[in-house]
PDB file of C-alpha atoms (C1' of nucleotides) in Angstrom:
ATOM      1  CA  MET A  24      14.112 243.832 172.132  1.00  0.00           C
ATOM      2  CA  THR A  25      11.647 243.092 169.430  1.00  0.00           C
ATOM      3  CA  GLU A  26      12.311 244.187 165.726  1.00  0.00           C
ATOM      4  CA  GLN A  27      10.917 247.133 163.795  1.00  0.00           C
ATOM      5  CA  VAL A  28       9.075 245.828 160.737  1.00  0.00           C
ATOM      6  CA  ASN A  29       7.290 247.857 158.925  1.00  0.00           C
ATOM      7  CA  LEU A  30       4.424 247.359 156.770  1.00  0.00           C
ATOM      8  CA  ALA A  31       6.751 247.165 153.354  1.00  0.00           C
ATOM      9  CA  GLN A  32       9.097 244.972 154.506  1.00  0.00           C
ATOM     10  CA  LEU A  33       6.466 242.637 155.489  1.00  0.00           C
ATOM     11  CA  VAL A  34       5.173 242.891 152.155  1.00  0.00           C
ATOM     12  CA  ALA A  35       8.482 242.014 150.507  1.00  0.00           C
ATOM     13  CA  ARG A  36       8.245 238.970 152.828  1.00  0.00           C
ATOM     14  CA  ARG A  37       5.427 237.768 151.927  1.00  0.00           C
ATOM     15  CA  SER A  38       5.348 234.317 149.915  1.00  0.00           C
ATOM     16  CA  SER A  39       2.626 234.238 148.046  1.00  0.00           C
ATOM     17  CA  VAL A  40       2.768 230.098 147.427  1.00  0.00           C
ATOM     18  CA  VAL A  41       0.704 229.683 151.318  1.00  0.00           C
ATOM     19  CA  ASP A  42      -2.080 231.040 152.525  1.00  0.00           C
ATOM     20  CA  LEU A  43      -1.908 234.838 153.339  1.00  0.00           C
ATOM     21  CA  GLU A  44      -3.762 233.949 156.476  1.00  0.00           C
ATOM     22  CA  ASP A  45      -0.457 231.751 157.346  1.00  0.00           C
ATOM     23  CA  VAL A  46       2.402 233.355 155.909  1.00  0.00           C
ATOM     24  CA  CYS A  47       1.524 237.065 157.224  1.00  0.00           C
ATOM     25  CA  PRO A  48       1.104 237.613 161.139  1.00  0.00           C
ATOM     26  CA  VAL A  49      -0.691 241.091 160.229  1.00  0.00           C
ATOM     27  CA  ARG A  50      -3.028 239.731 157.789  1.00  0.00           C
ATOM     28  CA  SER A  51      -3.839 237.006 160.472  1.00  0.00           C
ATOM     29  CA  VAL A  52      -4.378 239.587 163.465  1.00  0.00           C
ATOM     30  CA  ILE A  53      -6.409 242.188 161.389  1.00  0.00           C
ATOM     31  CA  SER A  54      -8.545 239.232 159.371  1.00  0.00           C
ATOM     32  CA  GLN A  55     -10.041 238.918 162.692  1.00  0.00           C
ATOM     33  CA  VAL A  56     -10.037 242.730 164.152  1.00  0.00           C
ATOM     34  CA  GLY A  57     -11.979 243.872 160.724  1.00  0.00           C
ATOM     35  CA  ASP A  58     -14.505 241.792 160.497  1.00  0.00           C
ATOM     36  CA  LYS A  59     -17.982 243.705 161.699  1.00  0.00           C
ATOM     37  CA  TRP A  60     -18.063 243.098 165.256  1.00  0.00           C
ATOM     38  CA  SER A  61     -14.856 241.767 166.627  1.00  0.00           C
ATOM     39  CA  THR A  62     -13.950 246.165 167.601  1.00  0.00           C
ATOM     40  CA  LEU A  63     -16.807 246.664 169.140  1.00  0.00           C
ATOM     41  CA  LEU A  64     -17.335 243.604 171.092  1.00  0.00           C
ATOM     42  CA  LEU A  65     -13.185 244.191 172.264  1.00  0.00           C
ATOM     43  CA  GLY A  66     -14.215 247.980 173.174  1.00  0.00           C
ATOM     44  CA  SER A  67     -17.669 246.610 175.129  1.00  0.00           C
ATOM     45  CA  LEU A  68     -15.295 243.361 177.349  1.00  0.00           C
ATOM     46  CA  ALA A  69     -12.114 246.099 177.720  1.00  0.00           C
ATOM     47  CA  GLU A  70     -14.779 248.034 180.177  1.00  0.00           C
ATOM     48  CA  LYS A  71     -15.309 245.242 182.265  1.00  0.00           C
ATOM     49  CA  PRO A  72     -16.093 241.350 181.727  1.00  0.00           C
ATOM     50  CA  TYR A  73     -19.780 240.327 180.624  1.00  0.00           C
ATOM     51  CA  ARG A  74     -22.338 238.609 180.217  1.00  0.00           C
ATOM     52  CA  PHE A  75     -23.634 237.119 176.866  1.00  0.00           C
ATOM     53  CA  GLY A  76     -27.182 238.675 177.280  1.00  0.00           C
ATOM     54  CA  GLU A  77     -25.578 242.146 178.524  1.00  0.00           C
ATOM     55  CA  LEU A  78     -23.136 242.282 175.292  1.00  0.00           C
ATOM     56  CA  ARG A  79     -26.540 241.670 173.211  1.00  0.00           C
ATOM     57  CA  ARG A  80     -28.042 244.703 174.890  1.00  0.00           C
ATOM     58  CA  LEU A  81     -24.914 246.511 173.925  1.00  0.00           C
ATOM     59  CA  VAL A  82     -24.612 245.562 170.625  1.00  0.00           C
ATOM     60  CA  PRO A  83     -28.076 245.569 169.776  1.00  0.00           C
ATOM     61  CA  ASP A  84     -27.410 244.992 166.419  1.00  0.00           C
ATOM     62  CA  ILE A  85     -25.894 242.144 166.070  1.00  0.00           C
ATOM     63  CA  SER A  86     -27.285 239.135 166.157  1.00  0.00           C
ATOM     64  CA  GLN A  87     -27.299 236.703 168.520  1.00  0.00           C
ATOM     65  CA  ARG A  88     -25.878 233.620 165.683  1.00  0.00           C
ATOM     66  CA  MET A  89     -22.907 236.612 165.093  1.00  0.00           C
ATOM     67  CA  LEU A  90     -22.403 237.718 168.877  1.00  0.00           C
ATOM     68  CA  THR A  91     -21.467 233.356 168.990  1.00  0.00           C
ATOM     69  CA  GLN A  92     -19.348 233.200 166.307  1.00  0.00           C
ATOM     70  CA  THR A  93     -17.928 236.342 166.829  1.00  0.00           C
ATOM     71  CA  LEU A  94     -16.860 235.570 170.906  1.00  0.00           C
ATOM     72  CA  ARG A  95     -16.446 232.105 169.803  1.00  0.00           C
ATOM     73  CA  ASP A  96     -13.751 233.369 166.856  1.00  0.00           C
ATOM     74  CA  LEU A  97     -12.437 235.895 169.620  1.00  0.00           C
ATOM     75  CA  GLN A  98     -12.062 233.413 172.538  1.00  0.00           C
ATOM     76  CA  ARG A  99     -10.330 230.913 169.845  1.00  0.00           C
ATOM     77  CA  ASP A 100      -7.597 233.688 169.127  1.00  0.00           C
ATOM     78  CA  GLY A 101      -6.788 233.764 172.857  1.00  0.00           C
ATOM     79  CA  TYR A 102      -8.159 237.225 172.926  1.00  0.00           C
ATOM     80  CA  VAL A 103     -11.214 236.313 175.120  1.00  0.00           C
ATOM     81  CA  GLU A 104     -11.725 233.998 177.990  1.00  0.00           C
ATOM     82  CA  ARG A 105     -15.325 232.491 178.714  1.00  0.00           C
ATOM     83  CA  GLN A 106     -16.226 231.056 182.457  1.00  0.00           C
ATOM     84  CA  VAL A 107     -19.603 229.546 183.033  1.00  0.00           C
ATOM     85  CA  PHE A 108     -21.381 229.404 185.645  1.00  0.00           C
ATOM     86  CA  PRO A 109     -23.203 226.406 186.378  1.00  0.00           C
ATOM     87  CA  THR A 110     -26.169 228.283 187.906  1.00  0.00           C
ATOM     88  CA  LYS A 111     -29.706 227.846 186.603  1.00  0.00           C
ATOM     89  CA  PRO A 112     -30.660 228.608 184.245  1.00  0.00           C
ATOM     90  CA  PRO A 113     -26.572 228.579 183.441  1.00  0.00           C
ATOM     91  CA  SER A 114     -24.518 232.480 182.812  1.00  0.00           C
ATOM     92  CA  VAL A 115     -22.130 232.928 180.607  1.00  0.00           C
ATOM     93  CA  GLU A 116     -18.992 235.284 181.357  1.00  0.00           C
ATOM     94  CA  TYR A 117     -16.855 237.259 178.684  1.00  0.00           C
ATOM     95  CA  ARG A 118     -13.838 238.831 179.642  1.00  0.00           C
ATOM     96  CA  LEU A 119     -10.567 240.002 178.043  1.00  0.00           C
ATOM     97  CA  THR A 120      -6.960 237.754 178.188  1.00  0.00           C
ATOM     98  CA  PRO A 121      -4.056 239.912 178.566  1.00  0.00           C
ATOM     99  CA  LEU A 122      -3.423 238.600 175.258  1.00  0.00           C
ATOM    100  CA  GLY A 123      -6.758 240.611 174.748  1.00  0.00           C
ATOM    101  CA  ARG A 124      -5.987 243.589 176.149  1.00  0.00           C
ATOM    102  CA  ALA A 125      -3.113 244.063 174.360  1.00  0.00           C
ATOM    103  CA  LEU A 126      -4.534 244.080 171.446  1.00  0.00           C
ATOM    104  CA  VAL A 127      -6.500 246.443 172.466  1.00  0.00           C
ATOM    105  CA  ASP A 128      -3.810 248.651 173.202  1.00  0.00           C
ATOM    106  CA  ALA A 129      -2.534 248.200 169.767  1.00  0.00           C
ATOM    107  CA  LEU A 130      -5.778 248.793 168.370  1.00  0.00           C
ATOM    108  CA  GLN A 131      -5.638 252.118 170.093  1.00  0.00           C
ATOM    109  CA  SER A 132      -3.594 254.419 167.065  1.00  0.00           C
ATOM    110  CA  LEU A 133      -6.004 252.994 165.149  1.00  0.00           C
ATOM    111  CA  VAL A 134      -8.861 254.573 166.921  1.00  0.00           C
ATOM    112  CA  ASP A 135      -7.384 258.014 167.357  1.00  0.00           C
ATOM    113  CA  PHE A 136      -6.024 257.953 163.484  1.00  0.00           C
ATOM    114  CA  ALA A 137      -9.872 257.108 162.837  1.00  0.00           C
ATOM    115  CA  LEU A 138     -11.473 259.842 164.902  1.00  0.00           C
ATOM    116  CA  ALA A 139      -8.822 262.397 164.278  1.00  0.00           C
ATOM    117  CA  ASN A 140      -9.487 261.654 160.050  1.00  0.00           C
ATOM    118  CA  HIS A 141     -13.000 260.416 159.850  1.00  0.00           C
ATOM    119  CA  ALA A 142     -13.900 263.278 158.441  1.00  0.00           C
ATOM    120  CA  ALA A 143     -11.316 263.817 155.842  1.00  0.00           C
ATOM    121  CA  VAL A 144     -12.024 260.585 154.712  1.00  0.00           C
ATOM    122  CA  VAL A 145     -16.068 261.203 154.826  1.00  0.00           C
ATOM    123  CA  GLU A 146     -15.362 264.535 152.714  1.00  0.00           C
ATOM    124  CA  ALA A 147     -12.762 262.256 150.263  1.00  0.00           C
ATOM    125  CA  ARG A 148     -15.785 260.235 149.630  1.00  0.00           C
ATOM    126  CA  GLN A 149     -17.906 262.249 148.812  1.00  0.00           C
ATOM    127  CA  ARG A 150     -15.801 264.027 146.033  1.00  0.00           C
ATOM    128  CA  PHE A 151     -14.775 261.034 144.639  1.00  0.00           C
ATOM    129  CA  ASP A 152     -18.378 260.150 144.513  1.00  0.00           C
ATOM    130  CA  ALA A 153     -19.510 263.550 142.870  1.00  0.00           C
ATOM    131  CA  GLU A 154     -16.326 263.445 140.581  1.00  0.00           C
ATOM    132  CA  ASN A 155     -16.956 260.516 139.159  1.00  0.00           C
ATOM    133  CA  ASN A 156     -20.776 260.680 139.128  1.00  0.00           C
TER     134      ASN A 156
ATOM    135  CA  MET B  12      -4.480 268.754 171.166  1.00  0.00           C
ATOM    136  CA  THR B  13      -6.968 265.741 170.390  1.00  0.00           C
ATOM    137  CA  GLU B  14      -9.442 264.345 173.046  1.00  0.00           C
ATOM    138  CA  GLN B  15      -8.205 260.724 173.728  1.00  0.00           C
ATOM    139  CA  VAL B  16     -11.430 257.876 173.437  1.00  0.00           C
ATOM    140  CA  ASN B  17     -10.743 254.656 173.642  1.00  0.00           C
ATOM    141  CA  LEU B  18     -12.698 251.719 172.506  1.00  0.00           C
ATOM    142  CA  ALA B  19     -15.144 251.428 174.623  1.00  0.00           C
ATOM    143  CA  GLN B  20     -16.298 254.570 174.994  1.00  0.00           C
ATOM    144  CA  LEU B  21     -16.310 254.858 171.273  1.00  0.00           C
ATOM    145  CA  VAL B  22     -18.955 251.691 171.682  1.00  0.00           C
ATOM    146  CA  ALA B  23     -20.966 253.593 173.843  1.00  0.00           C
ATOM    147  CA  ARG B  24     -21.128 255.987 171.780  1.00  0.00           C
ATOM    148  CA  ARG B  25     -22.677 254.705 168.733  1.00  0.00           C
ATOM    149  CA  SER B  26     -26.312 254.628 168.473  1.00  0.00           C
ATOM    150  CA  SER B  27     -28.438 251.434 166.608  1.00  0.00           C
ATOM    151  CA  VAL B  28     -30.234 253.861 164.729  1.00  0.00           C
ATOM    152  CA  VAL B  29     -28.467 254.629 161.953  1.00  0.00           C
ATOM    153  CA  ASP B  30     -25.718 251.885 159.968  1.00  0.00           C
ATOM    154  CA  LEU B  31     -22.506 251.550 162.136  1.00  0.00           C
ATOM    155  CA  GLU B  32     -20.389 252.018 159.284  1.00  0.00           C
ATOM    156  CA  ASP B  33     -22.119 255.861 159.265  1.00  0.00           C
ATOM    157  CA  VAL B  34     -21.533 256.606 163.296  1.00  0.00           C
ATOM    158  CA  CYS B  35     -18.327 254.410 164.115  1.00  0.00           C
ATOM    159  CA  PRO B  36     -15.276 256.432 162.567  1.00  0.00           C
ATOM    160  CA  VAL B  37     -13.408 253.198 163.822  1.00  0.00           C
ATOM    161  CA  ARG B  38     -15.184 250.939 161.736  1.00  0.00           C
ATOM    162  CA  SER B  39     -15.591 253.035 159.227  1.00  0.00           C
ATOM    163  CA  VAL B  40     -11.866 253.052 158.671  1.00  0.00           C
ATOM    164  CA  ILE B  41     -11.551 249.591 159.977  1.00  0.00           C
ATOM    165  CA  SER B  42     -13.887 247.901 157.626  1.00  0.00           C
ATOM    166  CA  GLN B  43     -11.116 249.244 154.780  1.00  0.00           C
ATOM    167  CA  VAL B  44      -8.256 248.050 156.221  1.00  0.00           C
ATOM    168  CA  GLY B  45      -9.234 244.942 157.495  1.00  0.00           C
ATOM    169  CA  ASP B  46      -9.783 244.227 153.593  1.00  0.00           C
ATOM    170  CA  LYS B  47      -8.142 241.113 151.670  1.00  0.00           C
ATOM    171  CA  TRP B  48      -5.942 242.782 149.716  1.00  0.00           C
ATOM    172  CA  SER B  49      -5.674 246.991 151.123  1.00  0.00           C
ATOM    173  CA  THR B  50      -2.928 246.550 153.878  1.00  0.00           C
ATOM    174  CA  LEU B  51      -0.590 244.884 151.947  1.00  0.00           C
ATOM    175  CA  LEU B  52      -1.220 247.471 148.801  1.00  0.00           C
ATOM    176  CA  LEU B  53      -0.400 250.075 151.512  1.00  0.00           C
ATOM    177  CA  GLY B  54       2.814 248.064 152.439  1.00  0.00           C
ATOM    178  CA  SER B  55       3.685 247.678 149.027  1.00  0.00           C
ATOM    179  CA  LEU B  56       2.734 251.850 148.500  1.00  0.00           C
ATOM    180  CA  ALA B  57       4.308 252.414 151.550  1.00  0.00           C
ATOM    181  CA  GLU B  58       7.981 252.081 149.954  1.00  0.00           C
ATOM    182  CA  LYS B  59       7.484 254.377 147.227  1.00  0.00           C
ATOM    183  CA  PRO B  60       4.613 254.597 144.539  1.00  0.00           C
ATOM    184  CA  TYR B  61       4.132 252.146 141.714  1.00  0.00           C
ATOM    185  CA  ARG B  62       2.709 250.942 138.392  1.00  0.00           C
ATOM    186  CA  PHE B  63      -0.766 249.289 138.323  1.00  0.00           C
ATOM    187  CA  GLY B  64       1.336 245.871 136.755  1.00  0.00           C
ATOM    188  CA  GLU B  65       3.847 246.765 139.037  1.00  0.00           C
ATOM    189  CA  LEU B  66       1.555 245.951 142.040  1.00  0.00           C
ATOM    190  CA  ARG B  67       0.929 242.951 140.335  1.00  0.00           C
ATOM    191  CA  ARG B  68       3.425 241.845 140.507  1.00  0.00           C
ATOM    192  CA  LEU B  69       4.142 242.551 144.288  1.00  0.00           C
ATOM    193  CA  VAL B  70       1.236 240.920 145.141  1.00  0.00           C
ATOM    194  CA  PRO B  71       1.154 238.271 142.544  1.00  0.00           C
ATOM    195  CA  ASP B  72      -2.316 236.717 144.056  1.00  0.00           C
ATOM    196  CA  ILE B  73      -4.513 239.145 143.707  1.00  0.00           C
ATOM    197  CA  SER B  74      -6.766 239.403 140.442  1.00  0.00           C
ATOM    198  CA  GLN B  75      -6.389 242.741 139.040  1.00  0.00           C
ATOM    199  CA  ARG B  76     -10.290 242.662 139.230  1.00  0.00           C
ATOM    200  CA  MET B  77      -9.862 243.568 142.810  1.00  0.00           C
ATOM    201  CA  LEU B  78      -6.739 245.169 142.484  1.00  0.00           C
ATOM    202  CA  THR B  79      -8.712 247.920 140.346  1.00  0.00           C
ATOM    203  CA  GLN B  80     -11.048 247.860 142.886  1.00  0.00           C
ATOM    204  CA  THR B  81      -9.438 248.120 145.954  1.00  0.00           C
ATOM    205  CA  LEU B  82      -7.255 250.874 144.585  1.00  0.00           C
ATOM    206  CA  ARG B  83      -9.901 252.608 143.781  1.00  0.00           C
ATOM    207  CA  ASP B  84     -11.583 251.800 147.352  1.00  0.00           C
ATOM    208  CA  LEU B  85      -8.345 253.229 148.720  1.00  0.00           C
ATOM    209  CA  GLN B  86      -8.515 256.672 146.537  1.00  0.00           C
ATOM    210  CA  ARG B  87     -12.055 257.041 147.355  1.00  0.00           C
ATOM    211  CA  ASP B  88     -11.043 257.137 150.835  1.00  0.00           C
ATOM    212  CA  GLY B  89      -8.512 259.643 150.111  1.00  0.00           C
ATOM    213  CA  TYR B  90      -5.664 256.887 151.108  1.00  0.00           C
ATOM    214  CA  VAL B  91      -4.454 257.011 147.501  1.00  0.00           C
ATOM    215  CA  GLU B  92      -3.274 258.939 144.791  1.00  0.00           C
ATOM    216  CA  ARG B  93      -4.086 258.310 141.375  1.00  0.00           C
ATOM    217  CA  GLN B  94      -1.695 259.962 138.286  1.00  0.00           C
ATOM    218  CA  VAL B  95      -2.090 259.169 134.192  1.00  0.00           C
ATOM    219  CA  PHE B  96       0.580 259.388 131.972  1.00  0.00           C
ATOM    220  CA  PRO B  97      -0.969 260.116 128.624  1.00  0.00           C
ATOM    221  CA  THR B  98       1.963 257.937 127.263  1.00  0.00           C
ATOM    222  CA  LYS B  99       0.814 255.483 124.283  1.00  0.00           C
ATOM    223  CA  PRO B 100       0.282 252.739 125.652  1.00  0.00           C
ATOM    224  CA  PRO B 101      -1.184 255.062 129.133  1.00  0.00           C
ATOM    225  CA  SER B 102       0.401 254.045 132.319  1.00  0.00           C
ATOM    226  CA  VAL B 103      -0.760 255.095 135.601  1.00  0.00           C
ATOM    227  CA  GLU B 104       0.946 255.596 139.091  1.00  0.00           C
ATOM    228  CA  TYR B 105      -0.608 255.368 142.091  1.00  0.00           C
ATOM    229  CA  ARG B 106       1.323 256.434 145.129  1.00  0.00           C
ATOM    230  CA  LEU B 107       0.044 257.174 149.072  1.00  0.00           C
ATOM    231  CA  THR B 108      -1.536 261.137 149.993  1.00  0.00           C
ATOM    232  CA  PRO B 109      -0.336 262.664 153.317  1.00  0.00           C
ATOM    233  CA  LEU B 110      -3.926 260.551 155.157  1.00  0.00           C
ATOM    234  CA  GLY B 111      -2.254 257.473 153.361  1.00  0.00           C
ATOM    235  CA  ARG B 112       1.125 257.480 154.906  1.00  0.00           C
ATOM    236  CA  ALA B 113      -0.967 259.047 158.274  1.00  0.00           C
ATOM    237  CA  LEU B 114      -2.755 255.515 158.065  1.00  0.00           C
ATOM    238  CA  VAL B 115      -0.174 253.446 157.323  1.00  0.00           C
ATOM    239  CA  ASP B 116       1.619 254.881 160.497  1.00  0.00           C
ATOM    240  CA  ALA B 117      -1.471 254.295 162.492  1.00  0.00           C
ATOM    241  CA  LEU B 118      -1.339 250.802 161.237  1.00  0.00           C
ATOM    242  CA  GLN B 119       2.081 250.636 162.833  1.00  0.00           C
ATOM    243  CA  SER B 120       1.000 249.500 166.906  1.00  0.00           C
ATOM    244  CA  LEU B 121      -1.354 246.814 165.235  1.00  0.00           C
ATOM    245  CA  VAL B 122       1.671 245.573 162.878  1.00  0.00           C
ATOM    246  CA  ASP B 123       4.032 245.105 166.054  1.00  0.00           C
ATOM    247  CA  PHE B 124       1.186 243.594 167.482  1.00  0.00           C
ATOM    248  CA  ALA B 125       0.352 240.902 165.222  1.00  0.00           C
ATOM    249  CA  LEU B 126       4.469 240.118 164.861  1.00  0.00           C
ATOM    250  CA  ALA B 127       4.607 239.855 168.721  1.00  0.00           C
ATOM    251  CA  ASN B 128       1.799 237.714 169.353  1.00  0.00           C
ATOM    252  CA  HIS B 129       1.837 235.736 165.745  1.00  0.00           C
ATOM    253  CA  ALA B 130       3.001 232.914 167.915  1.00  0.00           C
ATOM    254  CA  ALA B 131       0.557 232.770 170.612  1.00  0.00           C
ATOM    255  CA  VAL B 132      -2.352 233.488 168.720  1.00  0.00           C
ATOM    256  CA  VAL B 133      -1.198 230.300 166.645  1.00  0.00           C
ATOM    257  CA  GLU B 134      -0.731 228.662 169.458  1.00  0.00           C
ATOM    258  CA  ALA B 135      -4.400 229.502 171.063  1.00  0.00           C
ATOM    259  CA  ARG B 136      -6.182 228.359 167.912  1.00  0.00           C
ATOM    260  CA  GLN B 137      -4.319 224.992 168.080  1.00  0.00           C
ATOM    261  CA  ARG B 138      -5.576 224.900 172.006  1.00  0.00           C
ATOM    262  CA  PHE B 139      -9.057 225.645 171.445  1.00  0.00           C
ATOM    263  CA  ASP B 140      -9.173 223.646 168.018  1.00  0.00           C
ATOM    264  CA  ALA B 141      -7.781 220.443 170.271  1.00  0.00           C
ATOM    265  CA  GLU B 142      -9.508 221.326 173.332  1.00  0.00           C
ATOM    266  CA  ASN B 143     -13.042 221.471 170.548  1.00  0.00           C
ATOM    267  CA  ASN B 144     -12.303 218.571 168.737  1.00  0.00           C
TER     268      ASN B 144
ATOM    269  C1'  DC C   9      -0.931 248.763 129.663  1.00  0.00           C
ATOM    270  C1'  DA C  10      -4.608 250.182 132.916  1.00  0.00           C
ATOM    271  C1'  DG C  11      -8.908 248.801 133.019  1.00  0.00           C
ATOM    272  C1'  DG C  12     -14.436 247.620 132.193  1.00  0.00           C
ATOM    273  C1'  DA C  13     -17.941 244.090 131.974  1.00  0.00           C
ATOM    274  C1'  DT C  14     -20.321 239.989 132.972  1.00  0.00           C
ATOM    275  C1'  DC C  15     -20.834 235.902 134.712  1.00  0.00           C
ATOM    276  C1'  DC C  16     -20.055 231.954 138.753  1.00  0.00           C
ATOM    277  C1'  DA C  17     -18.770 229.917 142.925  1.00  0.00           C
ATOM    278  C1'  DA C  18     -17.297 230.522 147.781  1.00  0.00           C
ATOM    279  C1'  DA C  19     -17.791 233.280 152.119  1.00  0.00           C
ATOM    280  C1'  DA C  20     -20.518 235.791 155.594  1.00  0.00           C
ATOM    281  C1'  DA C  21     -24.521 237.460 157.595  1.00  0.00           C
ATOM    282  C1'  DG C  22     -29.464 237.888 158.800  1.00  0.00           C
ATOM    283  C1'  DA C  23     -33.776 235.560 160.235  1.00  0.00           C
ATOM    284  C1'  DT C  24     -36.304 232.140 162.239  1.00  0.00           C
ATOM    285  C1'  DA C  25     -37.261 228.138 165.351  1.00  0.00           C
ATOM    286  C1'  DC C  26     -35.916 225.074 168.600  1.00  0.00           C
ATOM    287  C1'  DT C  27     -33.297 223.176 173.149  1.00  0.00           C
ATOM    288  C1'  DG C  28     -30.618 221.807 177.856  1.00  0.00           C
TER     289       DG C  28
ATOM    290  C1'  DC D  25     -29.649 231.910 179.944  1.00  0.00           C
ATOM    291  C1'  DA D  26     -27.058 230.908 176.028  1.00  0.00           C
ATOM    292  C1'  DG D  27     -26.888 228.882 173.173  1.00  0.00           C
ATOM    293  C1'  DT D  28     -27.806 225.282 168.185  1.00  0.00           C
ATOM    294  C1'  DA D  29     -29.380 224.363 163.719  1.00  0.00           C
ATOM    295  C1'  DT D  30     -31.683 225.617 159.705  1.00  0.00           C
ATOM    296  C1'  DC D  31     -32.966 228.119 155.889  1.00  0.00           C
ATOM    297  C1'  DT D  32     -31.912 232.449 152.755  1.00  0.00           C
ATOM    298  C1'  DT D  33     -29.568 236.395 151.149  1.00  0.00           C
ATOM    299  C1'  DT D  34     -25.925 239.671 150.549  1.00  0.00           C
ATOM    300  C1'  DT D  35     -21.666 240.173 149.748  1.00  0.00           C
ATOM    301  C1'  DT D  36     -16.704 239.270 148.184  1.00  0.00           C
ATOM    302  C1'  DG D  37     -13.549 237.639 145.302  1.00  0.00           C
ATOM    303  C1'  DG D  38     -12.110 234.754 140.904  1.00  0.00           C
ATOM    304  C1'  DA D  39     -12.424 233.250 135.628  1.00  0.00           C
ATOM    305  C1'  DT D  40     -12.963 235.441 131.553  1.00  0.00           C
ATOM    306  C1'  DC D  41     -13.233 238.104 127.576  1.00  0.00           C
ATOM    307  C1'  DC D  42     -13.132 243.245 125.917  1.00  0.00           C
ATOM    308  C1'  DT D  43     -11.290 247.851 124.801  1.00  0.00           C
ATOM    309  C1'  DG D  44      -9.532 252.807 124.115  1.00  0.00           C
TER     310       DG D  44
END
DNA sequence: CAGGATCCAAAAAGATACTG
DNA sequence: CAGTATCTTTTTGGATCCTG
């Protein structure tokens, strides 16, 4: 049974001496998940394994540089597995690890929140921008 | 009853013609939450309302420029409310709105994931870095 | 006290060209 | 096909000085 810790307690815990990333598990996770492409790639791979080129087509705006780098970061954190098939030309398949799948599950409540409240956020933004010309 | 939509479906939905932020509610939310200070401030404000200077002391590494800016963004999105007391010198209090409270709640499962799996992530990183010299 | 304004350094991301 | 390398642009964040 894992202890329940909320955000507030977590803030209280953190130290200012060392780097935030190192001391705060939440930031360590979110800073990766929060980057520009990670959620999109995780979402794609949640469906099924894909190859490099397929991912590129699924997320057309991404540059191949960012695709390489983001996949690499996801792999580094243990969310994604990379399997090379020594064909000619080579093909590489990416798939979610169990940890990656757990992350996607944890993301779900945030996805639900976003879908349920996106309109409210957009409206809040418009009102704010209108009020502050 | 809100429909359940998972990340994969969401990816399938998005269009590449318009800006990601506009079309993808998840990215619209996460890109704000994923920045360097938002979670820390939300976590602080989840406890109780605070004034500008108090927040500054609670999150000592933050510069007042970033504190101002992050609070402003959170306010703009409707997560945080700003109340000015016309004392002299003035004091300003920040508090979570109901929407902000809902966001903090939605963040909880990610917090749980992070706490439960942070060690695994760190280990994965070390292994990855070792293998790729 | 709670910021606004400016300037500057660093990091992230895009474009393009090249390779096993 | 699946990248790497390099260059440039954009974004982010910090430091400092100023004000109602």
